[in-house]
Short mmCIF file of C-alpha atoms in Angstrom, two decimals:
data_model
loop_
_atom_site.label_atom_id
_atom_site.label_comp_id
_atom_site.label_asym_id
_atom_site.label_seq_id
_atom_site.Cartn_x
_atom_site.Cartn_y
_atom_site.Cartn_z
CA MET A 1 10.34 29.96 -25.17
CA ILE A 2 11.28 26.46 -23.98
CA LEU A 3 10.47 25.72 -20.33
CA GLU A 4 12.39 22.92 -18.60
CA MET A 5 10.16 21.07 -16.15
CA LYS A 6 12.12 19.58 -13.27
CA VAL A 7 11.09 17.00 -10.68
CA PRO A 8 10.00 18.86 -7.53
CA SER A 9 10.94 17.50 -4.12
CA PRO A 10 8.03 15.41 -2.75
CA GLY A 11 9.41 15.62 0.80
CA GLU A 12 12.43 15.47 3.03
CA SER A 13 14.93 12.62 2.51
CA ILE A 14 13.50 11.75 -0.95
CA THR A 15 16.21 12.06 -3.60
CA GLU A 16 14.60 10.38 -6.60
CA VAL A 17 11.25 9.38 -8.02
CA GLU A 18 10.10 6.95 -10.67
CA ILE A 19 7.91 7.82 -13.64
CA ALA A 20 4.86 5.64 -13.02
CA GLU A 21 2.75 6.88 -15.94
CA TRP A 22 2.68 9.66 -18.49
CA LEU A 23 -0.83 11.11 -18.73
CA VAL A 24 0.02 12.89 -22.00
CA SER A 25 1.89 11.93 -25.16
CA ASP A 26 4.98 13.47 -26.71
CA GLY A 27 3.91 16.45 -28.82
CA ASP A 28 0.59 17.03 -27.04
CA TYR A 29 -0.57 20.52 -26.18
CA VAL A 30 -0.97 20.80 -22.39
CA GLU A 31 -2.68 23.43 -20.27
CA LYS A 32 -1.08 25.04 -17.23
CA ASP A 33 -1.72 22.97 -14.04
CA GLN A 34 -2.91 19.99 -16.11
CA ALA A 35 -1.74 16.68 -14.63
CA ILE A 36 0.85 15.36 -17.08
CA ALA A 37 2.39 12.46 -15.15
CA GLU A 38 2.18 10.26 -12.08
CA VAL A 39 5.45 9.77 -10.20
CA ASP A 40 6.22 7.22 -7.50
CA SER A 41 8.37 8.10 -4.54
CA ASP A 42 9.25 5.56 -1.87
CA LYS A 43 6.32 6.83 0.19
CA ALA A 44 3.51 7.84 -2.18
CA THR A 45 2.31 8.37 -5.74
CA LEU A 46 2.03 12.03 -6.73
CA GLU A 47 0.72 13.89 -9.76
CA LEU A 48 3.03 16.20 -11.71
CA PRO A 49 1.19 19.30 -13.03
CA ALA A 50 2.28 21.30 -16.08
CA GLU A 51 3.95 24.57 -15.05
CA GLU A 52 2.86 26.39 -18.23
CA SER A 53 0.72 25.82 -21.33
CA GLY A 54 2.35 24.67 -24.56
CA ILE A 55 3.60 21.73 -26.63
CA ILE A 56 5.26 19.08 -24.46
CA THR A 57 8.36 17.04 -25.24
CA LEU A 58 8.98 14.07 -22.94
CA LYS A 59 12.53 13.51 -21.69
CA ALA A 60 11.97 10.41 -19.54
CA GLU A 61 10.18 7.12 -20.05
CA VAL A 62 7.79 5.16 -17.85
CA GLY A 63 9.82 3.22 -15.29
CA ASP A 64 12.79 5.61 -15.33
CA ALA A 65 14.23 6.59 -11.94
CA VAL A 66 14.73 10.36 -12.04
CA ALA A 67 16.63 12.43 -9.52
CA VAL A 68 14.81 15.27 -7.76
CA GLY A 69 15.62 18.44 -9.73
CA ALA A 70 16.25 16.61 -13.02
CA VAL A 71 14.49 17.68 -16.23
CA VAL A 72 11.66 15.30 -17.20
CA CYS A 73 10.06 17.24 -20.03
CA LEU A 74 10.18 20.43 -22.06
CA ILE A 75 7.23 22.74 -22.73
CA ASP A 76 7.29 25.08 -25.74
CA THR A 77 5.30 27.97 -24.27
CA SER A 78 5.41 29.90 -27.56
CA ALA A 79 3.39 27.23 -29.38
CA SER A 80 -0.22 28.12 -30.06
CA LYS A 81 -3.09 25.94 -28.98
CA PRO A 82 -4.47 23.66 -31.76
CA ALA A 83 -7.60 25.03 -33.46
CA GLY A 84 -9.81 22.12 -32.42
CA ALA A 85 -9.89 18.68 -30.87
CA ALA A 86 -10.97 17.08 -34.14
CA LYS A 87 -7.60 17.79 -35.73
CA SER A 88 -5.66 16.19 -32.91
CA GLU A 89 -7.92 13.15 -32.98
CA GLU A 90 -7.04 12.46 -36.63
CA LYS A 91 -3.41 11.65 -35.87
CA PRO A 92 -3.94 8.47 -33.84
CA ALA A 93 -6.69 7.38 -36.23
CA GLU A 94 -4.28 7.63 -39.16
CA LYS A 95 -1.40 5.97 -37.36
CA LYS A 96 -3.26 2.93 -36.02
CA PRO A 97 -3.91 1.22 -39.38
CA GLU A 98 -0.26 1.79 -40.37
CA VAL A 99 0.97 0.11 -37.18
CA LYS A 100 -1.34 -2.85 -37.68
CA GLU A 101 -0.29 -3.13 -41.33
CA VAL A 102 3.39 -3.21 -40.39
CA ALA A 103 2.69 -5.81 -37.71
CA ALA A 104 0.82 -7.92 -40.25
CA GLN A 105 3.70 -7.67 -42.70
CA LYS A 106 6.13 -8.78 -40.04
CA THR A 107 4.11 -11.84 -39.13
CA GLU A 108 3.85 -12.79 -42.79
CA VAL A 109 7.58 -12.39 -43.44
CA LYS A 110 8.67 -14.25 -40.32
CA PRO A 111 7.88 -17.81 -41.47
CA GLU A 112 9.78 -17.23 -44.73
CA LYS A 113 12.95 -16.37 -42.76
CA THR A 114 12.93 -19.54 -40.66
CA SER A 115 16.45 -20.93 -40.51
CA TYR A 116 17.64 -24.51 -40.21
CA ALA A 117 18.98 -23.43 -36.78
CA SER A 118 15.54 -22.45 -35.50
CA GLY A 119 14.92 -24.21 -32.17
CA SER A 120 18.26 -26.02 -32.23
CA ALA A 121 20.81 -25.65 -29.46
CA SER A 122 24.37 -24.47 -29.72
CA PRO A 123 27.04 -27.03 -28.72
CA ALA A 124 27.54 -25.36 -25.33
CA ALA A 125 23.78 -25.24 -24.76
CA LYS A 126 23.42 -28.92 -25.69
CA LYS A 127 25.93 -29.91 -23.05
CA ILE A 128 24.18 -27.90 -20.32
CA LEU A 129 20.75 -29.24 -21.31
CA ALA A 130 22.09 -32.79 -21.22
CA GLU A 131 23.45 -32.21 -17.70
CA LYS A 132 20.04 -30.88 -16.63
CA ASP A 133 18.27 -33.72 -18.46
CA LEU A 134 16.16 -31.22 -20.38
CA ASP A 135 14.68 -31.63 -23.85
CA ALA A 136 15.68 -28.83 -26.23
CA SER A 137 12.14 -28.81 -27.67
CA THR A 138 10.80 -27.50 -24.35
CA ILE A 139 13.16 -24.50 -24.36
CA LYS A 140 12.33 -21.23 -26.10
CA GLY A 141 15.49 -19.90 -27.73
CA THR A 142 16.35 -16.21 -27.69
CA GLY A 143 19.16 -16.40 -30.23
CA LYS A 144 18.96 -15.62 -33.94
CA ASP A 145 16.01 -17.39 -35.58
CA GLY A 146 15.09 -18.98 -32.24
CA ARG A 147 18.45 -20.69 -31.69
CA ILE A 148 18.93 -21.88 -28.08
CA THR A 149 21.94 -20.10 -26.62
CA LYS A 150 24.15 -21.07 -23.70
CA GLU A 151 22.40 -18.44 -21.59
CA ASP A 152 19.00 -19.96 -22.44
CA ALA A 153 20.24 -23.34 -21.28
CA VAL A 154 21.71 -21.94 -18.04
CA ASN A 155 18.43 -20.17 -17.22
CA ALA A 156 16.22 -23.13 -18.15
CA ILE A 157 14.27 -24.55 -15.22
CA PRO A 158 13.07 -28.17 -15.18
CA SER A 159 9.28 -28.33 -15.36
CA MET A 160 7.24 -29.91 -12.59
CA GLY A 161 6.07 -32.93 -14.54
CA THR A 162 5.20 -33.21 -18.20
CA PRO A 163 3.42 -30.23 -19.81
CA THR A 164 -0.26 -30.99 -20.41
CA GLY A 165 -0.73 -28.60 -23.31
CA GLY A 166 -2.27 -25.80 -21.24
CA SER A 167 -0.98 -22.26 -21.01
CA ARG A 168 2.42 -22.06 -19.32
CA GLY A 169 3.29 -18.42 -19.94
CA ASP A 170 4.68 -15.96 -17.45
CA SER A 171 5.22 -12.24 -17.31
CA ARG A 172 7.56 -9.80 -15.63
CA THR A 173 6.42 -6.50 -14.16
CA LYS A 174 8.76 -3.98 -12.59
CA LEU A 175 7.94 -3.27 -8.96
CA SER A 176 7.02 0.34 -8.26
CA MET A 177 9.35 2.40 -6.10
CA LEU A 178 6.69 2.41 -3.38
CA ARG A 179 6.38 -1.38 -3.44
CA ARG A 180 10.17 -1.80 -3.36
CA LYS A 181 10.44 0.57 -0.38
CA VAL A 182 7.70 -1.28 1.49
CA ALA A 183 9.54 -4.55 0.82
CA GLU A 184 12.81 -3.09 2.15
CA ARG A 185 11.12 -1.81 5.30
CA LEU A 186 9.39 -5.12 5.99
CA VAL A 187 12.62 -7.08 5.60
CA ALA A 188 14.44 -4.54 7.79
CA ALA A 189 11.77 -4.92 10.47
CA LYS A 190 12.23 -8.70 10.49
CA ASN A 191 16.03 -8.50 10.51
CA GLU A 192 16.63 -5.56 12.84
CA THR A 193 14.03 -6.05 15.57
CA ALA A 194 13.46 -8.76 18.17
CA MET A 195 9.87 -9.18 17.00
CA LEU A 196 7.42 -11.33 18.92
CA THR A 197 3.63 -11.61 18.66
CA THR A 198 1.08 -12.15 21.41
CA PHE A 199 -2.58 -13.01 20.78
CA ASN A 200 -5.95 -12.65 22.46
CA GLU A 201 -9.63 -12.81 21.59
CA VAL A 202 -12.30 -10.16 21.96
CA ASP A 203 -16.03 -10.64 22.51
CA MET A 204 -17.47 -7.93 20.25
CA SER A 205 -21.05 -8.28 21.61
CA ALA A 206 -21.03 -4.95 23.48
CA ILE A 207 -19.76 -3.00 20.47
CA PHE A 208 -22.31 -4.72 18.20
CA ALA A 209 -25.09 -3.69 20.59
CA LEU A 210 -23.90 -0.06 20.73
CA ARG A 211 -23.54 0.20 16.96
CA ASN A 212 -26.94 -1.35 16.31
CA GLN A 213 -28.56 1.09 18.71
CA TYR A 214 -26.79 4.30 17.70
CA LYS A 215 -25.30 3.91 14.21
CA GLU A 216 -28.26 5.50 12.38
CA ASP A 217 -28.40 8.51 14.71
CA PHE A 218 -24.60 8.82 14.50
CA LYS A 219 -24.58 8.79 10.70
CA ASN A 220 -27.49 11.23 10.42
CA LYS A 221 -25.83 13.63 12.85
CA HIS A 222 -22.22 13.44 11.66
CA ASN A 223 -22.49 12.19 8.06
CA VAL A 224 -20.03 9.38 8.76
CA GLY A 225 -20.54 5.76 9.83
CA LEU A 226 -19.87 4.46 13.33
CA GLY A 227 -17.38 1.73 12.50
CA PHE A 228 -15.07 -0.52 14.49
CA MET A 229 -12.00 1.61 13.85
CA SER A 230 -13.01 4.35 16.32
CA PHE A 231 -13.51 1.77 19.09
CA PHE A 232 -10.14 0.16 18.35
CA THR A 233 -8.35 3.51 18.10
CA LYS A 234 -9.83 4.66 21.41
CA SER A 235 -8.92 1.33 23.04
CA VAL A 236 -5.35 1.54 21.72
CA ILE A 237 -4.94 5.13 22.99
CA ARG A 238 -6.09 4.09 26.46
CA ALA A 239 -3.68 1.12 26.45
CA LEU A 240 -0.77 3.26 25.17
CA GLN A 241 -1.30 5.68 28.05
CA MET A 242 -1.25 2.74 30.47
CA TYR A 243 1.87 1.19 28.90
CA PRO A 244 4.06 4.03 27.53
CA SER A 245 6.87 1.70 26.42
CA VAL A 246 4.59 0.46 23.63
CA ASN A 247 4.37 4.08 22.44
CA SER A 248 8.17 4.31 22.16
CA MET A 249 10.91 3.58 19.65
CA ILE A 250 14.65 2.97 19.61
CA ASP A 251 17.07 5.58 18.25
CA GLY A 252 20.60 4.20 18.46
CA LYS A 253 21.32 3.64 22.14
CA GLU A 254 18.34 5.67 23.31
CA MET A 255 14.63 5.01 23.72
CA ILE A 256 12.27 7.81 22.68
CA SER A 257 8.88 7.85 24.41
CA TYR A 258 6.01 10.07 23.26
CA ASP A 259 3.30 11.80 25.27
CA PHE A 260 1.04 11.92 22.20
CA CYS A 261 -0.56 9.18 20.11
CA ASP A 262 -0.10 9.45 16.34
CA ILE A 263 -1.93 6.35 15.12
CA SER A 264 -0.97 4.93 11.72
CA ILE A 265 -3.77 3.15 9.87
CA ALA A 266 -2.68 0.57 7.28
CA VAL A 267 -4.66 0.97 4.04
CA SER A 268 -4.42 -1.10 0.87
CA GLY A 269 -4.06 1.36 -2.01
CA PRO A 270 -3.77 0.90 -5.79
CA LYS A 271 0.03 1.19 -5.56
CA GLY A 272 0.41 -1.04 -2.51
CA LEU A 273 0.27 -0.71 1.26
CA MET A 274 -0.01 2.84 2.56
CA VAL A 275 -0.02 3.94 6.18
CA PRO A 276 -1.57 7.41 6.71
CA VAL A 277 -1.37 8.87 10.21
CA ILE A 278 -4.09 10.21 12.52
CA ARG A 279 -2.29 13.01 14.38
CA ASN A 280 -2.90 13.49 18.13
CA ALA A 281 -5.61 10.85 18.08
CA GLU A 282 -5.87 11.14 21.86
CA ASN A 283 -7.64 14.48 21.40
CA LEU A 284 -10.26 13.17 18.96
CA THR A 285 -13.80 12.08 19.72
CA PHE A 286 -15.45 9.03 18.15
CA ARG A 287 -16.75 11.33 15.42
CA GLY A 288 -13.30 12.84 14.93
CA VAL A 289 -11.62 9.45 14.57
CA GLU A 290 -14.21 8.12 12.11
CA SER A 291 -14.05 11.29 9.99
CA GLU A 292 -10.26 11.25 9.86
CA VAL A 293 -10.10 7.52 9.04
CA LYS A 294 -12.58 8.03 6.20
CA ARG A 295 -10.71 11.06 4.83
CA LEU A 296 -7.31 9.40 4.87
CA ALA A 297 -8.57 6.09 3.46
CA ILE A 298 -10.25 7.83 0.51
CA ARG A 299 -7.12 9.90 -0.23
CA ALA A 300 -4.91 6.79 -0.05
CA ARG A 301 -7.11 4.71 -2.35
CA GLU A 302 -7.43 7.53 -4.88
CA GLY A 303 -3.67 8.10 -4.90
CA GLU A 304 -3.95 11.61 -3.46
CA ILE A 305 -2.23 10.96 -0.14
CA THR A 306 0.84 13.12 0.54
CA VAL A 307 4.17 12.20 2.07
CA ASP A 308 3.46 14.41 5.10
CA GLU A 309 0.23 12.52 5.78
CA MET A 310 2.18 9.25 5.97
CA THR A 311 5.23 10.46 7.85
CA GLY A 312 5.64 9.70 11.54
CA GLY A 313 3.23 7.65 13.60
CA THR A 314 3.94 6.12 16.99
CA PHE A 315 1.76 2.99 16.70
CA THR A 316 0.01 1.17 13.84
CA ILE A 317 -3.35 -0.56 13.50
CA THR A 318 -3.90 -2.94 10.58
CA ASN A 319 -7.14 -4.70 9.71
CA GLY A 320 -6.70 -7.94 7.81
CA GLY A 321 -10.26 -8.84 8.73
CA VAL A 322 -11.64 -6.81 5.83
CA PHE A 323 -10.04 -9.42 3.52
CA GLY A 324 -11.28 -12.37 5.62
CA SER A 325 -8.15 -13.07 7.66
CA MET A 326 -8.83 -15.11 10.80
CA LEU A 327 -5.39 -14.71 12.37
CA SER A 328 -2.01 -13.27 11.39
CA THR A 329 1.26 -11.98 12.80
CA PRO A 330 1.54 -8.39 11.56
CA ILE A 331 5.01 -6.97 10.92
CA ILE A 332 6.11 -3.88 12.84
CA ASN A 333 6.09 -0.61 10.90
CA PRO A 334 9.62 0.74 11.60
CA PRO A 335 10.79 2.75 13.44
CA GLN A 336 7.71 2.05 15.58
CA SER A 337 7.90 -0.69 18.17
CA ALA A 338 4.46 -2.30 17.98
CA ILE A 339 1.49 -2.95 15.70
CA LEU A 340 -2.02 -4.24 16.43
CA GLY A 341 -3.65 -6.64 13.99
CA MET A 342 -7.43 -6.84 13.72
CA HIS A 343 -9.10 -9.85 12.08
CA ASN A 344 -12.49 -11.04 10.91
CA ILE A 345 -15.41 -11.40 13.31
CA VAL A 346 -16.89 -14.90 13.51
CA GLU A 347 -19.63 -16.29 15.72
CA ARG A 348 -17.98 -18.79 18.05
CA PRO A 349 -19.03 -20.74 21.15
CA ILE A 350 -17.65 -19.20 24.36
CA ALA A 351 -18.08 -19.73 28.09
CA ARG A 352 -20.16 -16.96 29.67
CA ASP A 353 -21.45 -17.00 33.25
CA GLY A 354 -20.86 -20.74 33.48
CA ALA A 355 -22.75 -21.55 30.30
CA ILE A 356 -21.97 -21.95 26.60
CA ALA A 357 -23.00 -18.97 24.48
CA ILE A 358 -22.54 -17.97 20.85
CA ALA A 359 -20.82 -14.59 20.45
CA PRO A 360 -19.13 -12.52 17.71
CA ILE A 361 -15.42 -13.10 18.38
CA MET A 362 -12.40 -11.38 16.89
CA TYR A 363 -8.84 -12.61 17.33
CA VAL A 364 -6.36 -9.78 17.86
CA ALA A 365 -2.57 -9.85 17.58
CA LEU A 366 0.11 -7.52 18.93
CA SER A 367 3.55 -7.74 17.32
CA TYR A 368 6.19 -5.87 19.31
CA ASP A 369 9.91 -5.22 19.56
CA HIS A 370 11.11 -7.22 22.56
CA ARG A 371 14.21 -5.02 22.84
CA ILE A 372 12.21 -2.31 24.60
CA ILE A 373 8.83 -3.94 25.30
CA ASP A 374 8.80 -6.76 27.84
CA GLY A 375 6.31 -9.58 28.00
CA ARG A 376 4.45 -7.95 30.88
CA GLU A 377 3.90 -4.74 28.94
CA SER A 378 2.93 -6.48 25.69
CA VAL A 379 0.47 -8.87 27.29
CA GLY A 380 -0.87 -6.16 29.59
CA PHE A 381 -1.33 -3.81 26.64
CA LEU A 382 -3.35 -6.36 24.66
CA VAL A 383 -5.45 -7.26 27.70
CA ALA A 384 -6.18 -3.54 28.20
CA VAL A 385 -7.33 -3.31 24.57
CA LYS A 386 -9.53 -6.39 25.08
CA GLU A 387 -11.07 -5.00 28.28
CA ALA A 388 -11.91 -1.66 26.66
CA LEU A 389 -13.50 -3.33 23.64
CA GLU A 390 -15.59 -5.64 25.79
CA SER A 391 -16.71 -2.83 28.14
CA PRO A 392 -16.72 0.24 25.86
CA GLU A 393 -19.51 2.08 27.65
CA GLU A 394 -17.62 2.03 30.95
CA LEU A 395 -13.98 2.31 29.81
CA LEU A 396 -14.26 4.38 26.63
CA MET A 397 -17.42 6.42 27.10
CA ASP A 398 -17.42 7.22 30.82
CA ASN A 399 -20.88 5.63 31.12
CA ASN A 400 -22.41 8.32 28.91
CA VAL A 401 -22.83 6.94 25.38
CA LYS A 402 -24.77 9.85 23.91
CA LYS A 403 -22.23 12.39 25.11
CA ALA A 404 -19.31 10.30 23.82
CA LEU A 405 -21.00 9.98 20.42
CA GLU A 406 -22.03 13.66 20.47
CA LEU A 407 -25.72 12.80 19.95
#
């Protein structure tokens, strides 16, 4: 019996996926539920498991865009499982020398077929190269026997100075569907919002002191580290409740405001930027935030994150500081209306109580959509975040650190 395997729907509004990688080869025997392929949607990379055991026949190639519901492979469920792994291992071993031998033959034959036209330009190409003041010897021809075609001449780009003999190669790699979607969303955010960015600086001394005092007890008790993300998430939630317009978004001619805080956390994954969401973060403790951030970050980096885990979100936090960024202007994650950018922490001289002191300082940035968030709200929001981070015991922990950290 031949089973047709079709592309399942990864989520609402997704109509096609792209074959990112086949994990099996044509003609392999696969087991039921074995991962046979990785597919990219515009939101995540997902594994495609085999629906039954049998011999597989691939019907799509890596890089193909395949509609949801289309057949990507066939599985012959009546085929018996090979007797042993040794037999299947012989096939590639036998094929490899043959491939190399053919390749060697080709390279040997090639010089013998060199034509008088090799490297020369067609009349039309010569004219274009002359207009561009380009030497034909610097152009690699794609025509028969290396002949420089008109198209080669049109596409030729003048070099920046004279080649020095070093490597000057280039390569082309197709962007994944996820990367293309991220690019579209970022461009849309720049073109369709009135985006502005306001900045401030945060003295992280109080948070450093709390972490140094309690991080070991916190980790031993909860099996998760006490990082900066829980402090920032808690500070953002407090500021969102003070300035609800920052926790809103535009839908046509209406503004939608939310009474909950779904915080998106930007994570750099193997397939590009991913933004998993911490649902109802306002109800989570420090332990709850840290556990959820760790869980989502691991799933994103291992390519296991689902579309549902990245859908929604009312506000985003991104941390360029982990890569060493001092300052940046983060781009809004549409349809949200604001995003907070964290940066690296550097010891800097500051004025404290009328004297110069050295303190761990982080620059923070809030990019926002000025169509619904005014300057007063944006600046006030960032100041509220700064105040909470500089006085966490009072403003985030109700003057009871051990209770807040559940120690």
